[in-house]
Tab-separated table of C-alpha atoms in Angstrom:
chain	number	residue	atom	x	y	z
A	1	MET	CA	-16.290	-10.212	36.445
A	2	PHE	CA	-15.826	-7.929	33.457
A	3	CYS	CA	-12.958	-5.589	32.550
A	4	PRO	CA	-14.300	-2.618	30.552
A	5	HIS	CA	-10.829	-1.623	29.280
A	6	LYS	CA	-10.274	-4.971	27.532
A	7	ASN	CA	-13.964	-5.761	26.975
A	8	SER	CA	-13.348	-9.167	28.565
A	9	TYR	CA	-14.530	-11.344	31.398
A	10	LEU	CA	-12.017	-11.933	34.196
A	11	GLN	CA	-11.952	-15.254	35.958
A	12	LEU	CA	-9.602	-14.600	38.890
A	13	VAL	CA	-9.721	-12.535	42.095
A	14	CYS	CA	-6.623	-11.298	43.931
A	15	ALA	CA	-6.063	-9.245	47.082
A	16	MET	CA	-3.882	-6.721	45.242
A	17	ASN	CA	-5.578	-4.108	43.114
A	18	PRO	CA	-3.343	-3.117	40.143
A	19	ARG	CA	-4.751	0.424	40.269
A	20	VAL	CA	-2.880	0.913	43.534
A	21	ILE	CA	0.394	0.010	41.808
A	22	ASN	CA	-0.449	2.321	38.907
A	23	LYS	CA	-1.085	5.205	41.284
A	24	ALA	CA	2.179	4.576	43.135
A	25	VAL	CA	4.175	4.521	39.897
A	26	ASP	CA	2.477	7.703	38.640
A	27	GLN	CA	3.222	9.520	41.897
A	28	ALA	CA	6.858	8.356	41.890
A	29	MET	CA	7.275	9.593	38.309
A	30	GLU	CA	5.365	12.792	39.158
A	31	LYS	CA	3.046	12.417	36.219
A	32	GLN	CA	0.432	15.140	36.101
A	33	HIS	CA	-2.096	13.569	33.749
A	34	PHE	CA	-5.713	12.744	34.379
A	35	ASP	CA	-6.387	9.011	34.218
A	36	PRO	CA	-10.085	8.093	34.494
A	37	HIS	CA	-9.096	4.463	35.116
A	38	CYS	CA	-7.573	5.274	38.476
A	39	ASP	CA	-9.521	8.254	39.814
A	40	ALA	CA	-12.809	7.950	41.662
A	41	PRO	CA	-15.687	7.655	41.097
A	42	ALA	CA	-15.419	4.495	39.031
A	43	ALA	CA	-18.751	5.141	37.330
A	44	GLN	CA	-17.227	7.896	35.173
A	45	ARG	CA	-15.960	5.147	32.848
A	46	LEU	CA	-19.509	4.682	31.643
A	47	ASP	CA	-19.560	7.764	29.443
A	48	SER	CA	-16.574	7.014	27.160
A	49	MET	CA	-14.923	3.686	27.937
A	50	GLN	CA	-17.770	1.307	27.123
A	51	PRO	CA	-17.734	-0.573	23.811
A	52	SER	CA	-20.714	-0.315	21.514
A	53	LEU	CA	-21.134	-4.113	21.598
A	54	TYR	CA	-20.459	-5.803	24.902
A	55	ALA	CA	-20.935	-9.223	26.393
A	56	PRO	CA	-24.213	-10.120	28.123
A	57	HIS	CA	-24.865	-9.445	31.831
A	58	VAL	CA	-21.919	-7.130	32.415
A	59	ASP	CA	-21.291	-5.739	35.885
A	60	ILE	CA	-18.800	-2.954	35.257
A	61	SER	CA	-18.427	-2.027	38.912
A	62	ARG	CA	-16.673	-5.351	39.672
A	63	ALA	CA	-13.873	-5.032	37.100
A	64	ARG	CA	-10.480	-5.100	38.834
A	65	LEU	CA	-7.896	-7.476	37.410
A	66	GLY	CA	-6.215	-8.400	34.146
A	67	PHE	CA	-5.606	-11.823	32.678
A	68	GLY	CA	-2.700	-14.102	33.464
A	69	HIS	CA	-1.815	-17.539	32.142
A	70	ILE	CA	-3.894	-19.112	34.887
A	71	GLY	CA	-6.892	-17.055	33.786
A	72	LEU	CA	-6.378	-18.156	30.188
A	73	ARG	CA	-6.399	-21.800	31.283
A	74	LEU	CA	-9.696	-21.219	33.079
A	75	ILE	CA	-11.462	-19.524	30.185
A	76	ASN	CA	-10.176	-22.253	27.865
A	77	ARG	CA	-11.793	-24.797	30.175
A	78	ASP	CA	-15.021	-22.770	30.374
A	79	LEU	CA	-15.511	-23.034	26.601
A	80	HIS	CA	-17.156	-26.398	27.349
A	81	SER	CA	-19.089	-25.255	30.410
A	82	ASN	CA	-22.604	-26.618	30.923
A	83	ASP	CA	-23.793	-23.086	31.739
A	84	HIS	CA	-24.612	-21.368	28.435
A	85	LEU	CA	-23.920	-17.911	29.869
A	86	ILE	CA	-20.456	-18.891	31.163
A	87	GLN	CA	-19.703	-20.434	27.773
A	88	LEU	CA	-20.670	-17.187	26.021
A	89	GLN	CA	-18.582	-15.134	28.412
A	90	ALA	CA	-15.550	-17.397	27.985
A	91	LEU	CA	-15.860	-17.294	24.192
A	92	HIS	CA	-16.093	-13.515	24.233
A	93	SER	CA	-12.982	-13.321	26.413
A	94	VAL	CA	-11.019	-15.682	24.155
A	95	LEU	CA	-11.924	-13.522	21.152
A	96	ASP	CA	-10.473	-10.509	22.930
A	97	GLN	CA	-7.354	-12.263	24.176
A	98	VAL	CA	-6.305	-13.611	20.760
A	99	GLN	CA	-5.797	-9.980	19.712
A	100	ILE	CA	-2.705	-10.037	21.978
A	101	SER	CA	0.136	-12.046	20.411
A	102	GLU	CA	1.466	-13.527	23.650
A	103	ASN	CA	-1.952	-14.670	24.829
A	104	ALA	CA	-2.878	-15.980	21.356
A	105	LEU	CA	0.212	-18.190	21.221
A	106	PHE	CA	-0.434	-19.430	24.767
A	107	LEU	CA	-4.018	-20.344	23.849
A	108	ILE	CA	-2.737	-22.177	20.763
A	109	ASP	CA	-0.432	-24.190	23.046
A	110	LEU	CA	-3.502	-25.013	25.142
A	111	HIS	CA	-5.082	-26.509	21.967
A	112	VAL	CA	-7.953	-24.047	21.966
A	113	VAL	CA	-8.568	-24.900	18.285
A	114	TYR	CA	-9.681	-28.419	19.166
A	115	ARG	CA	-12.185	-27.029	21.654
A	116	LEU	CA	-13.533	-24.622	19.029
A	117	ILE	CA	-14.257	-27.472	16.582
A	118	ASP	CA	-17.127	-28.692	18.760
A	119	LEU	CA	-18.644	-25.193	18.876
A	120	MET	CA	-18.744	-24.597	15.111
A	121	GLN	CA	-22.085	-26.411	14.790
A	122	ASN	CA	-23.623	-24.883	17.933
A	123	ARG	CA	-27.274	-23.880	17.764
A	124	ASP	CA	-26.511	-20.355	18.971
A	125	PRO	CA	-25.549	-18.140	15.980
A	126	VAL	CA	-23.538	-15.821	18.264
A	127	ILE	CA	-21.273	-18.727	19.219
A	128	ARG	CA	-20.807	-19.769	15.590
A	129	GLU	CA	-19.862	-16.218	14.616
A	130	LYS	CA	-17.415	-15.764	17.516
A	131	VAL	CA	-15.746	-19.111	16.789
A	132	CYS	CA	-15.080	-18.081	13.163
A	133	MET	CA	-13.685	-14.729	14.298
A	134	ILE	CA	-11.339	-16.444	16.785
A	135	LEU	CA	-10.155	-18.910	14.129
A	136	THR	CA	-9.441	-16.013	11.753
A	137	HIS	CA	-7.098	-14.415	14.288
A	138	ILE	CA	-5.463	-17.731	15.172
A	139	ALA	CA	-4.896	-18.478	11.459
A	140	THR	CA	-2.630	-15.430	11.188
A	141	TYR	CA	0.004	-17.359	13.219
A	142	TYR	CA	2.019	-20.213	11.758
A	143	GLN	CA	1.423	-22.377	14.843
A	144	GLY	CA	-2.296	-21.641	14.623
A	145	ARG	CA	-2.525	-22.594	10.929
A	146	MET	CA	-0.701	-25.853	11.550
A	147	GLN	CA	-3.061	-26.701	14.400
A	148	ILE	CA	-6.128	-25.834	12.326
A	149	MET	CA	-4.973	-27.808	9.279
A	150	SER	CA	-4.253	-30.852	11.453
A	151	ARG	CA	-8.054	-31.136	11.690
A	152	PRO	CA	-9.428	-30.850	8.104
A	153	ILE	CA	-12.946	-31.208	9.540
A	154	ILE	CA	-12.691	-27.477	10.327
A	155	ILE	CA	-12.587	-26.684	6.590
A	156	GLU	CA	-15.660	-28.841	5.993
A	157	ASN	CA	-17.472	-27.040	8.812
A	158	LEU	CA	-16.512	-23.668	7.322
A	159	ILE	CA	-17.902	-24.711	3.938
A	160	TRP	CA	-21.117	-25.809	5.634
A	161	LEU	CA	-21.435	-22.388	7.308
A	162	ILE	CA	-20.611	-20.575	4.049
A	163	MET	CA	-23.327	-22.416	2.147
A	164	ARG	CA	-26.157	-22.642	4.682
A	165	ASP	CA	-25.870	-20.041	7.443
A	166	ARG	CA	-27.021	-16.429	7.727
A	167	LYS	CA	-25.066	-13.719	5.934
A	168	GLU	CA	-23.153	-12.409	8.993
A	169	ILE	CA	-21.780	-15.865	9.703
A	170	ARG	CA	-21.155	-16.542	6.003
A	171	TYR	CA	-18.978	-13.417	5.945
A	172	VAL	CA	-16.800	-14.355	8.948
A	173	ALA	CA	-16.517	-17.974	7.750
A	174	ALA	CA	-15.395	-16.741	4.318
A	175	SER	CA	-12.846	-14.486	6.022
A	176	THR	CA	-11.468	-17.470	7.976
A	177	LEU	CA	-11.149	-19.589	4.834
A	178	LYS	CA	-9.463	-16.730	2.976
A	179	THR	CA	-6.924	-16.293	5.796
A	180	LEU	CA	-6.105	-20.010	5.734
A	181	ALA	CA	-5.797	-20.122	1.933
A	182	ARG	CA	-3.039	-17.498	2.015
A	183	ASP	CA	-0.669	-20.180	3.357
A	184	ARG	CA	0.853	-22.451	0.721
A	185	CYS	CA	0.735	-25.596	2.855
A	186	ALA	CA	-2.859	-24.923	3.880
A	187	SER	CA	-3.828	-24.263	0.247
A	188	GLU	CA	-2.657	-27.758	-0.675
A	189	VAL	CA	-4.854	-29.358	1.995
A	190	ILE	CA	-7.860	-27.150	1.140
A	191	SER	CA	-7.540	-27.880	-2.600
A	192	ASN	CA	-7.745	-31.630	-1.931
A	193	ILE	CA	-11.120	-31.333	-0.197
A	194	GLU	CA	-13.812	-32.709	-2.478
A	195	ASP	CA	-15.997	-30.176	-4.370
A	196	ILE	CA	-14.621	-27.138	-2.524
A	197	ILE	CA	-14.053	-25.205	-5.780
A	198	VAL	CA	-17.552	-26.092	-7.023
A	199	ASN	CA	-19.150	-25.014	-3.744
A	200	LEU	CA	-17.305	-21.683	-3.721
A	201	LEU	CA	-18.346	-21.019	-7.327
A	202	LYS	CA	-21.983	-21.704	-6.397
A	203	MET	CA	-21.854	-19.119	-3.610
A	204	ILE	CA	-20.092	-16.542	-5.807
A	205	LYS	CA	-23.041	-16.375	-8.190
A	206	HIS	CA	-25.699	-15.337	-5.686
A	207	ASP	CA	-24.059	-13.963	-2.522
A	208	HIS	CA	-23.479	-10.411	-1.264
A	209	ALA	CA	-20.654	-8.422	-2.870
A	210	GLY	CA	-18.484	-8.314	0.284
A	211	ILE	CA	-18.682	-12.095	0.694
A	212	VAL	CA	-18.038	-12.642	-3.034
A	213	VAL	CA	-14.815	-10.601	-2.798
A	214	LEU	CA	-13.585	-12.838	0.046
A	215	HIS	CA	-14.421	-15.974	-1.967
A	216	LEU	CA	-12.549	-14.594	-4.979
A	217	LYS	CA	-9.446	-13.962	-2.852
A	218	THR	CA	-9.667	-17.547	-1.583
A	219	LEU	CA	-10.044	-18.901	-5.102
A	220	ALA	CA	-7.082	-16.849	-6.353
A	221	ASN	CA	-4.850	-18.469	-3.719
A	222	LEU	CA	-6.193	-21.969	-4.413
A	223	ILE	CA	-5.837	-21.551	-8.195
A	224	GLU	CA	-2.269	-20.312	-7.747
A	225	TRP	CA	-1.452	-23.563	-5.970
A	226	ASP	CA	-3.268	-25.848	-8.438
A	227	PRO	CA	-4.417	-24.187	-11.706
A	228	ILE	CA	-5.736	-27.410	-13.297
A	229	LYS	CA	-8.715	-28.372	-11.114
A	230	PRO	CA	-10.388	-24.905	-11.103
A	231	LEU	CA	-10.351	-24.454	-14.915
A	232	ASN	CA	-14.134	-24.864	-14.825
A	233	ALA	CA	-14.190	-21.447	-13.095
A	234	PHE	CA	-13.184	-19.674	-16.338
A	235	GLN	CA	-16.702	-18.867	-17.544
A	236	VAL	CA	-17.841	-17.849	-14.046
A	237	MET	CA	-15.008	-15.310	-13.805
A	238	LEU	CA	-15.822	-14.047	-17.301
A	239	THR	CA	-19.416	-13.450	-16.169
A	240	LEU	CA	-18.217	-11.508	-13.120
A	241	PHE	CA	-16.451	-9.031	-15.431
A	242	GLU	CA	-19.915	-7.500	-15.971
A	243	ASP	CA	-20.591	-7.029	-12.244
A	244	ALA	CA	-21.485	-3.538	-11.049
A	245	ASP	CA	-19.058	-3.676	-8.103
A	246	ALA	CA	-15.500	-2.687	-9.101
A	247	ALA	CA	-13.963	-4.784	-6.305
A	248	VAL	CA	-15.683	-7.922	-7.609
A	249	VAL	CA	-14.488	-7.204	-11.167
A	250	SER	CA	-10.921	-6.571	-9.984
A	251	HIS	CA	-10.676	-9.784	-7.954
A	252	ALA	CA	-12.360	-11.817	-10.709
A	253	MET	CA	-9.574	-10.634	-13.029
A	254	ASP	CA	-6.982	-11.665	-10.431
A	255	CYS	CA	-8.501	-15.175	-10.405
A	256	MET	CA	-8.519	-15.221	-14.208
A	257	THR	CA	-4.837	-14.219	-14.159
A	258	GLN	CA	-4.021	-17.316	-12.123
A	259	LEU	CA	-6.011	-19.454	-14.573
A	260	CYS	CA	-4.180	-17.966	-17.577
A	261	LYS	CA	-0.826	-18.933	-16.090
A	262	HIS	CA	-1.695	-22.442	-17.250
A	263	GLU	CA	-1.448	-23.396	-20.913
A	264	VAL	CA	-5.092	-24.530	-21.065
A	265	GLY	CA	-6.184	-21.221	-19.533
A	266	ARG	CA	-4.335	-19.279	-22.241
A	267	LYS	CA	-6.032	-21.374	-24.940
A	268	LEU	CA	-9.416	-20.564	-23.411
A	269	ALA	CA	-8.428	-16.882	-23.311
A	270	ASP	CA	-7.779	-17.029	-27.065
A	271	GLU	CA	-11.116	-18.707	-27.724
A	272	TYR	CA	-13.016	-16.072	-25.739
A	273	ASP	CA	-10.853	-13.263	-27.187
A	274	LEU	CA	-9.923	-11.891	-23.743
A	275	THR	CA	-7.453	-9.345	-25.116
A	276	PHE	CA	-10.275	-7.547	-26.900
A	277	VAL	CA	-12.603	-7.958	-23.917
A	278	LEU	CA	-10.054	-6.224	-21.670
A	279	ARG	CA	-9.726	-3.168	-23.917
A	280	ARG	CA	-12.650	-1.385	-22.260
A	281	PHE	CA	-11.364	-2.186	-18.768
A	282	ILE	CA	-8.017	-0.448	-19.224
A	283	VAL	CA	-9.933	2.827	-19.605
A	284	SER	CA	-11.996	2.188	-16.468
A	285	PRO	CA	-12.344	5.033	-13.932
A	286	ASP	CA	-11.380	2.600	-11.143
A	287	VAL	CA	-7.608	2.241	-10.677
A	288	GLU	CA	-7.845	-1.238	-9.140
A	289	VAL	CA	-9.710	-2.516	-12.206
A	290	ILE	CA	-7.041	-1.078	-14.519
A	291	ILE	CA	-4.206	-2.688	-12.543
A	292	SER	CA	-5.964	-6.079	-12.552
A	293	ALA	CA	-6.843	-5.768	-16.258
A	294	VAL	CA	-3.268	-5.088	-17.404
A	295	GLY	CA	-2.042	-7.841	-15.060
A	296	LEU	CA	-4.372	-10.281	-16.822
A	297	MET	CA	-3.415	-8.905	-20.239
A	298	ALA	CA	0.246	-9.698	-19.464
A	299	TYR	CA	-0.728	-13.400	-19.706
A	300	THR	CA	-3.380	-13.238	-22.438
A	301	THR	CA	-0.892	-11.602	-24.843
A	302	LEU	CA	1.650	-14.433	-24.593
A	303	THR	CA	0.137	-16.474	-27.428
A	304	THR	CA	0.732	-15.829	-31.131
A	305	ARG	CA	-2.996	-15.715	-31.831
A	306	SER	CA	-3.560	-12.957	-29.272
A	307	LYS	CA	-0.696	-10.858	-30.655
A	308	TRP	CA	-2.123	-10.903	-34.171
A	309	ARG	CA	-5.557	-10.168	-32.727
A	310	ALA	CA	-4.137	-7.168	-30.838
A	311	LYS	CA	-2.652	-5.922	-34.101
A	312	GLU	CA	-6.190	-5.054	-35.254
A	313	ALA	CA	-6.454	-2.458	-32.456
A	314	CYS	CA	-2.774	-1.532	-32.437
A	315	ASN	CA	-3.171	2.285	-32.337
A	316	GLU	CA	-5.752	2.333	-29.568
A	317	LEU	CA	-4.114	-0.353	-27.414
A	318	THR	CA	-0.529	0.888	-27.540
A	319	LYS	CA	-1.546	4.509	-26.953
A	320	ARG	CA	-3.450	3.616	-23.779
A	321	LEU	CA	-0.711	1.329	-22.441
A	322	VAL	CA	2.053	3.894	-23.043
A	323	THR	CA	-0.062	6.521	-21.269
A	324	LEU	CA	-0.491	4.194	-18.272
A	325	CYS	CA	3.273	3.590	-18.201
A	326	HIS	CA	3.706	7.262	-17.256
A	327	THR	CA	1.701	6.904	-13.991
A	328	HIS	CA	4.869	6.892	-11.884
A	329	THR	CA	2.846	7.008	-8.662
A	330	LYS	CA	1.715	3.420	-9.380
A	331	PRO	CA	4.870	1.325	-9.981
A	332	LEU	CA	2.825	-1.882	-10.124
A	333	MET	CA	0.807	-0.476	-13.026
A	334	GLN	CA	4.000	0.612	-14.782
A	335	LEU	CA	5.490	-2.862	-14.378
A	336	ARG	CA	2.460	-4.651	-15.805
A	337	CYS	CA	1.853	-2.236	-18.697
A	338	MET	CA	5.465	-2.441	-19.853
A	339	GLN	CA	5.300	-6.245	-19.690
A	340	VAL	CA	2.234	-6.209	-21.970
A	341	LEU	CA	4.070	-3.960	-24.442
A	342	ILE	CA	7.082	-6.315	-24.402
A	343	ASN	CA	4.753	-9.208	-25.229
A	344	LEU	CA	3.159	-7.280	-28.096
A	345	CYS	CA	6.571	-6.329	-29.518
A	346	ASP	CA	7.032	-9.981	-30.537
A	347	CYS	CA	4.732	-9.098	-33.436
A	348	SER	CA	6.842	-7.345	-36.097
A	349	ASP	CA	4.110	-4.933	-37.204
A	350	ILE	CA	3.391	-3.784	-33.636
A	351	ARG	CA	7.124	-3.466	-32.994
A	352	LYS	CA	7.536	-1.178	-36.025
A	353	HIS	CA	4.554	0.880	-34.873
A	354	MET	CA	6.063	1.242	-31.399
A	355	LYS	CA	9.433	2.215	-32.894
A	356	ALA	CA	7.896	4.883	-35.110
A	357	ARG	CA	5.458	6.477	-32.648
A	358	TRP	CA	6.218	5.680	-29.012
A	359	GLU	CA	9.948	5.022	-28.544
A	360	ARG	CA	10.726	8.603	-27.556
A	361	LYS	CA	7.840	8.773	-25.097
A	362	ILE	CA	8.825	5.442	-23.535
A	363	LYS	CA	12.353	6.718	-22.917
A	364	MET	CA	10.770	9.621	-20.986
A	365	ILE	CA	8.963	7.295	-18.517
A	366	LYS	CA	9.679	8.460	-14.978
A	367	ILE	CA	10.488	5.950	-12.231
A	368	ARG	CA	10.035	6.965	-8.628
A	369	THR	CA	12.935	7.073	-6.216
A	370	HIS	CA	12.781	5.110	-2.987
A	371	GLU	CA	12.331	8.361	-1.038
A	372	GLU	CA	9.115	9.074	-2.977
A	373	TRP	CA	7.574	5.667	-2.384
A	374	ASP	CA	6.595	3.880	0.822
A	375	GLY	CA	6.749	0.378	-0.628
A	376	THR	CA	3.027	-0.263	-1.142
A	377	SER	CA	0.814	-0.273	-4.200
A	378	GLU	CA	-2.122	1.128	-2.200
A	379	THR	CA	-4.575	2.916	-4.467
A	380	THR	CA	-7.373	4.055	-2.155
A	381	SER	CA	-5.976	6.801	0.020
A	382	TYR	CA	-9.065	7.664	2.062
A	383	GLY	CA	-10.328	5.390	4.803
A	384	LEU	CA	-7.646	2.714	4.476
A	385	LYS	CA	-5.069	2.342	7.238
A	386	THR	CA	-1.547	2.605	5.900
A	387	GLY	CA	1.767	4.045	6.970
A	388	HIS	CA	5.290	4.952	5.929
A	389	ASN	CA	6.938	2.507	8.340
A	390	TYR	CA	6.945	0.002	5.495
A	391	ARG	CA	9.918	-2.046	6.728
A	392	THR	CA	8.069	-3.278	9.801
A	393	MET	CA	4.389	-2.970	8.857
A	394	CYS	CA	2.190	-5.453	7.001
A	395	ILE	CA	-1.258	-4.128	6.086
A	396	GLU	CA	-4.160	-6.252	4.864
A	397	ASN	CA	-5.684	-5.185	1.514
A	398	VAL	CA	-2.527	-3.267	0.596
A	399	GLU	CA	-0.083	-5.115	-1.620
A	400	THR	CA	3.385	-4.778	-0.143
A	401	ILE	CA	6.379	-5.231	-2.407
A	402	LYS	CA	8.835	-7.845	-1.128
A	403	ASN	CA	12.055	-9.496	-2.167
A	404	ASP	CA	11.721	-12.486	-4.458
A	405	TYR	CA	15.105	-13.905	-3.573
A	406	GLY	CA	17.891	-13.901	-0.983
A	407	ASP	CA	18.056	-14.594	2.729
A	408	ASN	CA	15.584	-11.820	3.580
A	409	ALA	CA	12.773	-12.881	1.254
A	410	ALA	CA	10.052	-11.711	3.646
A	411	ILE	CA	11.475	-8.245	4.238
A	412	VAL	CA	10.242	-5.300	2.184
A	413	ASN	CA	12.897	-4.006	-0.176
A	414	VAL	CA	11.806	-0.937	-2.112
A	415	HIS	CA	15.174	-0.577	-3.852
A	416	SER	CA	15.028	-4.019	-5.486
A	417	TYR	CA	11.476	-3.422	-6.712
A	418	LEU	CA	12.289	-0.045	-8.243
A	419	LEU	CA	15.368	-1.599	-9.833
A	420	ARG	CA	13.035	-4.196	-11.320
A	421	VAL	CA	10.868	-1.435	-12.842
A	422	ALA	CA	13.981	0.240	-14.330
A	423	GLN	CA	15.146	-3.088	-15.788
A	424	ILE	CA	11.828	-3.826	-17.454
A	425	LYS	CA	11.912	-0.338	-18.997
A	426	GLU	CA	15.296	-1.172	-20.505
A	427	ARG	CA	13.919	-4.504	-21.745
A	428	LEU	CA	11.010	-2.689	-23.409
A	429	ILE	CA	13.356	-0.291	-25.231
A	430	LYS	CA	15.479	-3.254	-26.298
A	431	ALA	CA	12.371	-5.107	-27.536
A	432	ILE	CA	11.319	-2.095	-29.624
A	433	ASN	CA	14.748	-1.905	-31.273
A	434	TRP	CA	15.143	-5.647	-31.745
A	435	LYS	CA	15.666	-6.806	-35.327
A	436	SER	CA	14.953	-10.226	-36.721
A	437	TYR	CA	17.766	-12.173	-38.376
A	438	LYS	CA	15.682	-11.967	-41.570
A	439	ASP	CA	16.064	-8.178	-41.553
């Protein structure tokens, strides 16, 4: 039977109807609210409670009970049912139940991942899509990631789906791989799979923009773990700088930043003159592109060659960076821009220029107080879920500032981050006023 409130199939039948208990509790508490779940006729649920996409052959009039652990064991068993319809219904129910933390962990203990491996190559595209969606949710739990990575064949199956399946399934498979790559231990296993970087780079060149963004996030995590193997991605990322989609450009720069953390990557950046290439991106109308560009520039300006190259555009470059330092609503941008200026101040001519023209304006840089900032570097305010409960909330696609040290390394600490911004401002002023022993 099917429960319309959870959009799930129910496998058990019991003599007690939970609506009776709900009614008794409501009457005892004297609640005077209208609950369409409890009041007759039951058919009134049809007008507002039905999902836009529901499982096949749904009989809404028979929905009565919720899941228990026994029900979860049954739907886990039905994943390998000989009846294709029962298999679809069980898979749909598992997808819904993994949204609930308690049920997701119980299903992980039942080794649901091992059952899903056999369904990843199923002939039905609906099953392949649902399996990837379930694995994405399971991969958000530590226990789930460990169970998934104990079977590296899952990664190979995901790569097969990413390279050969239809675009809907390529998207969910890319999302699953991206979720796994966020874990350091999983990144090590994924990086050791043969040709995975090459295959992802092939798909980046010709796939849809939304899928490309997911691949770039995966690559950024893999490159952060091992920056040597993916150095052949340098030219591909440089080509993506010309993409029309700002999100693709931004994430390509994030990947390039990870590459430039390596000494060979910085040498390549000098050869391709990345500091000059990035000049037009720091005046981009898209804030995300600017933040990624100055983040990349913080690594491209570490070499002596790049500093002397930046000297040729000293007026233009320093003026733009100092202006960006005054965007106090974006502490991440302030942090990165001031780091670039500190790097450039190693060049004596740029340091003298900064001392003569911009020292006073740099001292006037405003730093937000913790009351003015919710702890995120979120830049798109419309249509993106966010909140001010930053100490207990983790939001995908919104970079949350966290401690880098101490016993509470995973807990958001706005004060330490703002202190870090204030310290780098002091370092910048000190760098401007620094004098060589020759002077």
